[in-house]
Coordinates of C-alpha atoms and ligand atoms in Angstrom, one line a residue:
M1 CA 109.6 131.1 99.7
P2 CA 112.0 131.0 102.3
H3 CA 111.2 129.1 104.8
L4 CA 109.8 130.5 108.5
R5 CA 109.7 129.4 111.8
P6 CA 106.1 129.6 113.1
F7 CA 106.7 130.0 116.7
V8 CA 110.1 131.8 118.8
S9 CA 111.0 130.6 122.4
A10 CA 109.4 132.4 125.5
V11 CA 111.5 130.4 127.8
V12 CA 114.8 129.0 127.8
R13 CA 117.1 126.3 129.5
P14 CA 121.0 126.4 129.1
I15 CA 122.9 122.9 127.9
P16 CA 125.6 121.0 129.6
I17 CA 129.0 121.5 127.9
T18 CA 131.3 119.3 128.1
T19 CA 134.9 118.2 127.7
R20 CA 135.7 114.6 125.4
D21 CA 137.3 113.4 129.2
E22 CA 134.3 113.7 131.0
R23 CA 131.5 112.0 128.1
I24 CA 134.4 109.5 128.5
A25 CA 134.0 108.6 132.1
E26 CA 130.4 109.1 131.7
L27 CA 130.1 106.2 129.0
D28 CA 132.0 104.1 131.3
R29 CA 130.5 104.6 134.2
A30 CA 126.8 104.2 131.9
G31 CA 128.0 100.7 130.7
H32 CA 128.4 102.2 127.1
N33 CA 124.3 102.5 127.5
P34 CA 123.2 105.7 126.5
F35 CA 120.0 104.9 128.8
N36 CA 122.1 105.0 131.6
I37 CA 123.9 108.2 130.5
R38 CA 123.0 111.1 133.2
G39 CA 121.2 114.2 132.0
E40 CA 123.8 116.8 133.0
K41 CA 126.5 114.9 130.6
V42 CA 124.0 115.2 127.5
S43 CA 124.6 118.8 125.6
I44 CA 121.9 117.6 122.3
D45 CA 119.5 115.1 123.7
L46 CA 117.6 113.2 120.8
L47 CA 117.1 109.8 122.7
S48 CA 113.7 110.3 122.1
D49 CA 111.1 112.4 121.1
S50 CA 108.4 111.0 124.0
G51 CA 107.6 114.0 126.6
T52 CA 110.4 115.9 125.5
G53 CA 109.0 118.5 123.6
A54 CA 108.0 122.4 124.4
V55 CA 105.0 123.5 125.5
S56 CA 103.5 127.0 124.7
T57 CA 102.4 129.8 126.5
D58 CA 98.9 128.7 125.4
Q59 CA 98.8 125.5 126.4
Q60 CA 100.9 126.6 130.0
A61 CA 97.9 129.5 130.2
W62 CA 95.6 126.6 129.9
A63 CA 97.4 124.9 132.6
Q64 CA 96.8 127.9 135.3
R65 CA 93.2 127.2 134.9
A66 CA 93.2 123.3 135.6
D67 CA 90.4 121.6 137.6
E68 CA 91.8 119.1 140.0
R69 CA 88.6 117.9 141.1
Y70 CA 88.7 113.9 141.7
A71 CA 86.0 112.9 139.1
G72 CA 84.1 114.9 136.8
A73 CA 86.5 118.2 137.1
D74 CA 86.6 121.0 134.1
S75 CA 89.9 119.8 132.4
W76 CA 88.8 116.4 132.4
Y77 CA 85.6 117.7 129.8
R78 CA 88.1 119.8 127.6
F79 CA 90.5 116.7 127.2
R80 CA 87.6 114.4 126.5
D81 CA 86.3 116.8 123.8
A82 CA 89.8 117.7 122.3
V83 CA 90.1 113.8 122.0
R84 CA 86.4 113.5 120.9
D85 CA 87.1 116.0 117.9
L86 CA 89.5 113.6 116.7
V87 CA 87.9 110.0 117.2
P88 CA 84.3 108.6 116.5
H89 CA 85.0 106.7 119.1
E90 CA 81.9 106.5 121.9
H91 CA 84.0 105.5 125.0
V92 CA 87.5 107.7 125.9
L93 CA 89.8 106.3 129.0
P94 CA 92.7 108.8 129.6
V95 CA 95.6 107.1 131.2
H96 CA 99.2 108.0 132.2
Q97 CA 101.0 107.6 128.8
G98 CA 100.8 105.3 125.9
R99 CA 101.8 102.2 127.6
A100 CA 99.6 101.6 130.3
A101 CA 96.9 102.2 127.2
E102 CA 98.2 99.3 125.4
R103 CA 98.6 96.9 128.7
V104 CA 95.0 97.7 129.8
L105 CA 93.5 97.3 125.9
F106 CA 95.6 94.2 125.1
G107 CA 95.0 92.6 128.5
C108 CA 91.1 92.8 127.5
L109 CA 91.9 91.4 124.1
L110 CA 94.7 88.7 124.5
G111 CA 95.5 85.6 126.4
P112 CA 98.3 82.8 125.9
G113 CA 99.2 81.0 123.1
D114 CA 97.1 83.6 120.6
I115 CA 98.6 86.2 117.8
S116 CA 98.9 89.9 117.8
L117 CA 100.1 90.9 114.1
S118 CA 101.2 94.4 113.8
N119 CA 103.2 96.7 110.7
M120 CA 105.2 96.8 113.2
H121 CA 105.1 96.5 117.4
F122 CA 107.0 99.4 118.8
D123 CA 109.6 97.8 121.8
T124 CA 107.3 98.7 125.0
T125 CA 103.8 97.4 122.4
R126 CA 106.2 93.8 121.8
A127 CA 106.7 93.8 125.6
N128 CA 103.0 94.0 126.8
V129 CA 101.9 91.0 124.7
E130 CA 104.6 89.1 125.0
R131 CA 103.8 89.4 128.6
L132 CA 100.6 88.1 128.2
G133 CA 101.9 85.1 126.9
A134 CA 101.1 85.9 122.9
E135 CA 102.6 86.4 120.2
A136 CA 103.7 89.7 118.2
R137 CA 104.1 89.1 114.9
D138 CA 105.5 91.8 112.3
L139 CA 104.1 92.1 108.9
P140 CA 105.7 95.4 107.8
S141 CA 105.6 96.6 104.1
P142 CA 108.0 94.6 102.5
E143 CA 109.1 98.3 100.5
L144 CA 110.5 99.0 104.4
F145 CA 113.6 96.7 104.4
D146 CA 115.0 98.8 100.9
L147 CA 116.1 101.5 103.4
S148 CA 117.0 103.1 100.1
S149 CA 114.2 103.4 97.9
P150 CA 111.9 106.8 97.8
A151 CA 108.4 104.5 98.3
P152 CA 106.4 107.2 100.0
F153 CA 104.1 105.1 102.4
K154 CA 107.3 102.1 103.4
G155 CA 104.4 102.4 107.2
D156 CA 102.4 100.1 105.1
I157 CA 101.3 96.7 107.2
D158 CA 101.6 93.5 104.7
V159 CA 97.4 93.1 103.8
E160 CA 98.6 90.3 102.0
A161 CA 100.8 88.4 104.4
V162 CA 97.9 89.1 107.0
Q163 CA 95.3 87.9 105.2
A164 CA 97.6 84.7 104.7
V165 CA 97.8 84.2 108.4
L166 CA 94.0 84.4 108.9
D167 CA 93.5 82.0 106.0
G168 CA 95.6 79.7 107.3
P169 CA 95.7 77.4 110.4
E170 CA 96.8 79.8 112.9
G171 CA 93.6 82.0 112.2
P172 CA 91.8 81.9 115.0
R173 CA 94.7 82.5 117.5
V174 CA 95.3 86.0 116.2
K175 CA 93.4 88.1 118.3
Q176 CA 93.9 91.7 117.1
I177 CA 95.8 93.6 114.1
V178 CA 97.7 96.5 115.6
V179 CA 99.0 99.5 112.8
T180 CA 100.8 101.6 114.1
I181 CA 100.8 105.5 113.0
T182 CA 103.6 106.6 111.8
N183 CA 105.7 103.1 112.3
N184 CA 108.1 104.1 114.8
G185 CA 110.1 100.7 115.0
G186 CA 110.1 101.1 111.3
G187 CA 112.1 104.3 110.8
G188 CA 108.9 106.6 111.0
Q189 CA 107.2 105.8 107.9
P190 CA 103.5 106.6 106.6
V191 CA 101.0 104.5 106.7
S192 CA 99.2 105.4 104.0
M193 CA 95.1 105.8 103.9
A194 CA 94.6 102.6 101.2
N195 CA 96.4 100.6 103.5
L196 CA 93.8 101.4 106.6
E197 CA 91.0 100.8 104.2
R198 CA 92.1 97.5 103.1
I199 CA 93.3 96.3 106.6
S200 CA 90.3 97.4 108.2
A201 CA 88.0 95.5 105.5
V202 CA 90.2 92.4 105.9
A203 CA 90.0 92.8 110.1
R204 CA 86.4 93.2 109.8
E205 CA 85.6 90.5 107.2
H206 CA 87.6 88.5 109.9
R207 CA 86.3 89.9 113.0
V208 CA 89.5 90.5 114.3
P209 CA 89.6 94.2 116.2
L210 CA 92.2 96.7 114.3
V211 CA 93.6 98.6 116.9
L212 CA 95.6 102.1 115.9
D213 CA 98.3 103.0 117.6
A214 CA 98.3 106.4 117.2
A215 CA 101.2 108.1 119.1
R216 CA 102.3 110.0 116.2
F217 CA 98.7 110.6 114.3
A218 CA 99.1 114.3 113.2
E219 CA 102.6 113.0 111.8
N220 CA 101.1 110.3 109.7
A221 CA 98.2 112.9 108.1
W222 CA 100.4 115.4 107.6
L223 CA 102.8 113.2 105.3
V224 CA 99.4 111.4 104.1
T225 CA 98.6 115.2 102.9
R226 CA 102.4 115.3 101.6
R227 CA 102.8 112.2 99.5
D228 CA 99.2 110.8 98.3
P229 CA 98.1 113.6 95.5
G230 CA 94.2 112.6 96.6
Y231 CA 94.9 114.5 99.9
Q232 CA 96.9 117.0 98.9
D233 CA 94.2 119.7 99.9
W234 CA 92.8 117.9 102.8
S235 CA 93.4 119.4 105.9
P236 CA 95.6 117.3 108.5
R237 CA 92.9 117.2 111.4
A238 CA 90.3 115.5 108.6
V239 CA 93.1 112.8 107.5
A240 CA 93.3 112.4 110.3
R241 CA 89.9 111.9 111.5
K242 CA 89.5 109.9 108.4
A243 CA 92.0 107.4 109.5
F244 CA 90.8 106.7 113.2
E245 CA 86.9 106.0 111.9
F246 CA 88.8 103.0 110.5
A247 CA 89.3 101.6 113.6
D248 CA 88.0 99.3 116.2
A249 CA 90.2 100.4 119.3
V250 CA 92.4 103.5 119.5
V251 CA 95.6 103.1 122.0
A252 CA 97.5 107.0 121.4
S253 CA 100.6 108.3 123.7
L254 CA 100.0 111.9 123.9
K255 CA 103.2 112.2 125.2
K256 CA 104.4 112.8 121.2
D257 CA 101.3 114.0 119.2
G258 CA 99.8 115.6 122.0
L259 CA 102.7 117.9 122.8
S260 CA 102.9 117.2 126.3
H261 CA 104.6 115.6 128.9
E262 CA 102.7 112.5 129.9
G263 CA 99.6 111.5 129.1
A264 CA 97.7 109.1 126.7
F265 CA 94.2 107.8 126.1
I266 CA 92.2 103.9 125.2
A267 CA 89.7 105.2 122.4
V268 CA 86.6 102.1 121.7
H269 CA 83.4 101.6 120.2
D270 CA 82.1 98.1 121.8
P271 CA 80.7 99.1 124.8
E272 CA 81.4 96.0 126.8
L273 CA 85.4 96.3 125.9
A274 CA 84.8 99.6 127.6
D275 CA 83.6 98.6 130.4
R276 CA 86.5 95.9 131.2
C277 CA 89.4 98.6 130.2
E278 CA 87.7 101.1 132.5
A279 CA 87.6 98.6 135.3
D280 CA 91.1 98.2 135.1
V281 CA 92.0 101.7 134.3
I282 CA 90.0 102.6 137.8
A283 CA 91.8 100.2 139.9
T284 CA 95.3 100.6 138.2
E285 CA 95.6 104.1 136.8
G286 CA 92.8 106.2 138.8
F287 CA 89.4 107.1 138.0
R288 CA 87.8 107.3 134.9
T289 CA 88.3 111.2 134.4
Y290 CA 91.6 111.6 135.3
G291 CA 93.2 107.7 134.2
G292 CA 96.5 108.9 136.6
L293 CA 96.9 112.8 134.7
T294 CA 96.8 115.8 136.7
G295 CA 94.6 118.7 135.9
H296 CA 97.4 120.5 134.6
T297 CA 98.3 118.0 131.9
L298 CA 94.6 117.5 130.9
E299 CA 94.0 120.9 130.3
Q300 CA 97.9 121.1 128.7
L301 CA 96.8 118.1 126.6
A302 CA 93.7 119.7 125.4
Q303 CA 95.1 122.6 124.0
G304 CA 98.1 120.2 122.6
L305 CA 95.7 118.6 120.6
R306 CA 94.7 121.8 118.7
E307 CA 98.1 123.1 117.8
V308 CA 99.7 119.6 116.5
L309 CA 97.1 119.8 113.5
D310 CA 98.2 123.7 112.8
P311 CA 100.1 122.3 109.5
H312 CA 102.5 125.5 109.4
Y313 CA 104.1 123.8 112.4
L314 CA 103.5 120.6 110.6
A315 CA 105.7 121.9 108.3
D316 CA 107.9 123.4 110.1
R317 CA 109.1 120.0 111.4
E318 CA 108.9 118.3 108.0
H319 CA 111.7 121.2 107.0
E320 CA 113.6 120.0 110.2
A321 CA 114.0 117.3 109.9
A322 CA 114.3 117.1 106.3
S323 CA 117.3 119.8 106.8
L324 CA 119.4 117.2 108.5
A325 CA 118.8 114.8 106.2
E326 CA 120.2 116.9 103.8
R327 CA 123.1 117.8 105.8
L328 CA 123.9 114.6 107.0
Q329 CA 123.8 113.1 103.5
A330 CA 125.6 115.9 101.6
A331 CA 128.5 114.8 104.0
G332 CA 128.3 111.2 102.7
I333 CA 125.9 109.6 105.1
E334 CA 123.4 107.4 104.1
T335 CA 120.3 107.8 105.9
L336 CA 116.8 106.1 105.6
R337 CA 115.0 107.6 102.8
P338 CA 112.3 109.4 102.2
T339 CA 112.8 111.3 105.5
G340 CA 109.9 111.5 107.8
L341 CA 109.0 113.9 110.6
H342 CA 109.7 112.6 114.4
A343 CA 113.5 111.2 113.5
V344 CA 116.6 110.9 111.1
Y345 CA 117.5 107.5 110.7
V346 CA 121.4 106.7 110.4
N347 CA 122.0 103.4 108.6
A348 CA 125.4 103.2 110.3
S349 CA 126.6 99.7 108.3
P350 CA 128.0 101.5 105.5
L351 CA 129.2 104.5 107.4
L352 CA 131.4 101.9 109.7
P353 CA 132.1 99.1 107.3
H354 CA 135.0 97.2 109.0
L355 CA 132.2 96.3 111.8
Q356 CA 130.1 93.3 111.3
P357 CA 127.2 93.4 112.9
K358 CA 128.0 91.3 115.2
H359 CA 130.1 94.2 116.6
L360 CA 126.7 96.4 117.1
P361 CA 127.6 99.4 114.4
D362 CA 124.5 101.2 115.5
H363 CA 125.1 101.0 119.1
A364 CA 128.6 101.3 118.2
L365 CA 128.2 104.6 116.2
T366 CA 125.3 105.9 118.8
C367 CA 128.4 105.8 121.5
A368 CA 130.4 108.0 119.2
L369 CA 128.3 110.2 118.8
Y370 CA 128.3 110.8 122.3
R371 CA 131.6 110.7 123.4
E372 CA 132.7 113.3 120.4
G373 CA 129.7 115.4 120.6
G374 CA 127.9 115.0 124.0
V375 CA 125.0 113.5 121.5
R376 CA 122.6 111.6 123.1
A377 CA 120.8 109.3 120.0
A378 CA 119.6 105.5 120.2
G379 CA 120.6 102.6 118.2
G380 CA 117.4 100.1 117.5
G381 CA 119.8 97.0 115.8
L382 CA 119.6 95.4 119.7
F383 CA 116.2 95.5 119.7
L384 CA 115.4 93.7 116.5
S385 CA 118.4 91.2 117.4
T386 CA 118.7 87.6 119.0
F387 CA 121.6 86.4 121.3
D388 CA 122.9 83.2 122.9
E389 CA 123.3 82.6 126.7
N390 CA 126.8 84.0 125.6
N391 CA 126.0 86.8 124.2
E392 CA 126.6 86.3 120.9
M393 CA 124.7 87.6 118.3
V394 CA 122.6 84.8 116.5
T395 CA 120.1 87.0 114.4
P396 CA 121.0 90.2 113.5
P397 CA 119.2 93.3 112.8
P398 CA 117.2 93.7 109.6
F399 CA 118.9 97.4 109.6
E400 CA 121.5 98.9 112.0
L401 CA 120.0 102.7 112.0
V402 CA 120.9 105.4 114.2
R403 CA 117.7 107.0 115.5
L404 CA 118.3 110.8 115.9
A405 CA 115.2 111.5 117.5
L406 CA 113.9 115.4 117.2
P407 CA 111.9 116.5 120.3
R408 CA 109.3 118.7 119.1
R409 CA 110.0 123.0 119.4
V410 CA 113.1 122.1 121.4
Y411 CA 115.9 122.9 119.0
D412 CA 116.9 124.9 116.7
H413 CA 118.9 125.0 113.0
S414 CA 122.1 125.7 114.6
H415 CA 121.7 122.6 117.3
M416 CA 120.9 120.5 114.2
E417 CA 124.2 122.1 112.1
Y418 CA 126.0 121.1 115.2
V419 CA 124.7 117.3 115.0
A420 CA 125.8 117.1 111.5
D421 CA 128.9 118.1 112.0
V422 CA 130.0 115.9 114.9
L423 CA 128.5 113.2 112.5
A424 CA 130.6 114.7 110.1
E425 CA 133.7 114.4 111.8
I426 CA 133.4 110.7 112.9
A427 CA 132.8 109.6 109.1
K428 CA 136.2 110.9 108.4
N429 CA 138.2 108.6 110.3
P430 CA 135.6 105.8 111.1
E431 CA 138.0 102.8 111.6
R432 CA 138.4 105.1 114.8
V433 CA 135.2 104.0 116.3
P434 CA 135.5 100.7 118.4
G435 CA 132.4 98.1 118.3
Y436 CA 130.8 96.6 121.0
R437 CA 129.9 93.2 123.4
L438 CA 127.0 92.8 125.4
T439 CA 128.0 92.0 129.2
H440 CA 124.6 92.5 130.5
N441 CA 121.8 91.1 128.3
P442 CA 118.5 91.5 129.4
A443 CA 116.6 88.8 127.5
V444 CA 113.4 91.2 127.7
L445 CA 113.3 95.2 126.2
R446 CA 117.4 94.7 126.4
H447 CA 118.2 98.0 124.8
F448 CA 116.7 100.2 127.9
R449 CA 118.5 97.7 130.1
C450 CA 122.2 96.6 128.9
R451 CA 125.6 96.9 129.4
A452 CA 128.1 96.6 127.0
E453 CA 131.9 97.3 126.5
P454 CA 134.4 98.5 123.6
I455 CA 136.4 95.9 120.7
M456 CA 138.6 96.6 118.8
P457 CA 137.7 93.9 115.5
Ligands
LIG501 C1 104.7 103.5 118.0 C2 104.6 104.3 119.8 N1 103.7 103.5 120.7 C3 103.9 103.4 122.0 C4 104.6 104.2 122.7 C5 105.0 103.6 124.3 O1 104.4 105.1 124.9 P1 104.2 105.9 126.3 O2 106.1 106.2 125.6 O3 103.6 107.0 126.3 O4 104.4 104.8 127.1 C6 105.4 104.5 121.9 C7 106.6 105.6 123.0 O5 107.5 106.0 122.3 C8 105.9 104.8 119.9 O6 106.5 105.3 119.8

């Protein structure tokens, strides 16, 4: 059966078309950091899949009916019911985005000297652990580090490693276990249901709360139905519900699988924990029935949470990512396997063999992609490496991946072909791509804030 995209554009926006000279000037102005590039100079924006998707006509229609009352608005109840249709947790609090949910929940669970274990803390998740004086320790499945292995669930947490920490001298310091579905920092790889079941049993046995960072709960559920024969007949909604059942608490950015531009929620069972979170939400986000969100957004989210679990939509998302990855692989460009849903990750080191880790190959490829084609993406290496005070690299990253994040329902096949063609052109003369050195290197959230300059090694 040929693939049929299950939606059409209802409203369109022109994209900027720029010259190479304009892009070179923009890169200089931006300190060679893609996060500093102005949107008006970007043709295809694959920097993030967060808050960048297109809303549906139904979402717009519901938004027109928004109830903007301060407390107890109809829009809140519709949002709450849509969340409660997924999570079994009694207490649901809305907040403006995922990192606010992390700040509030972690603030109630962690203190100085505590440890948070995870399959991989996403960048803001790590920052929200560390700002409390706690340690964020990643214990991913060892399979994650073999970029070409076809293992289906490389996003899993290493349960034996977690068990070893909990049973060792540091055990009493572990105050939360965070499982990120899908594992964004780890290449968008899914977490299996068996892994969730095992880690929840270990967490329960040690009385440590299991927190699900569920930003991509629908995409994880879809990949479970596709990769685990035991779930192939399940609906994505049924898989998502079961995944939530394993968690003591949930933080979920809804800028991804909420199909909206803002929003997130915290869900917990424990009434005492809920009470403490609620006090923080009211003080810093908004009253417990809006959490900083407009009724307009709450309505869009309630409808988005229904649409995101449509198997036709999820199959299309899989097709979009897989076709881009296949086109790149056909041009001899290595991508992380198996391909996930929210992004295609290009392995920069084999593509740019003249650059050593200290020349920041993934950053170099990201800048080349913008310079040559006006395509904006993000490298992951800067976040995963360490530097000394002279900006010299001390620990290289475990992998140098460029993330081509795919905004939901935005780009079509021709845009993806263009991206692949630009990368294929770069790959023909890779030695022309300069390396980079950092000129401004903030210790916290470096990749968002650094500046760099090109160097020819
Ligand atoms: C896995 C994960 N957790 C948390 C967040 C933070 O969410 P937000 O951007 O809504 O603050 C993100 C954002 O990309 C994410 O990917």
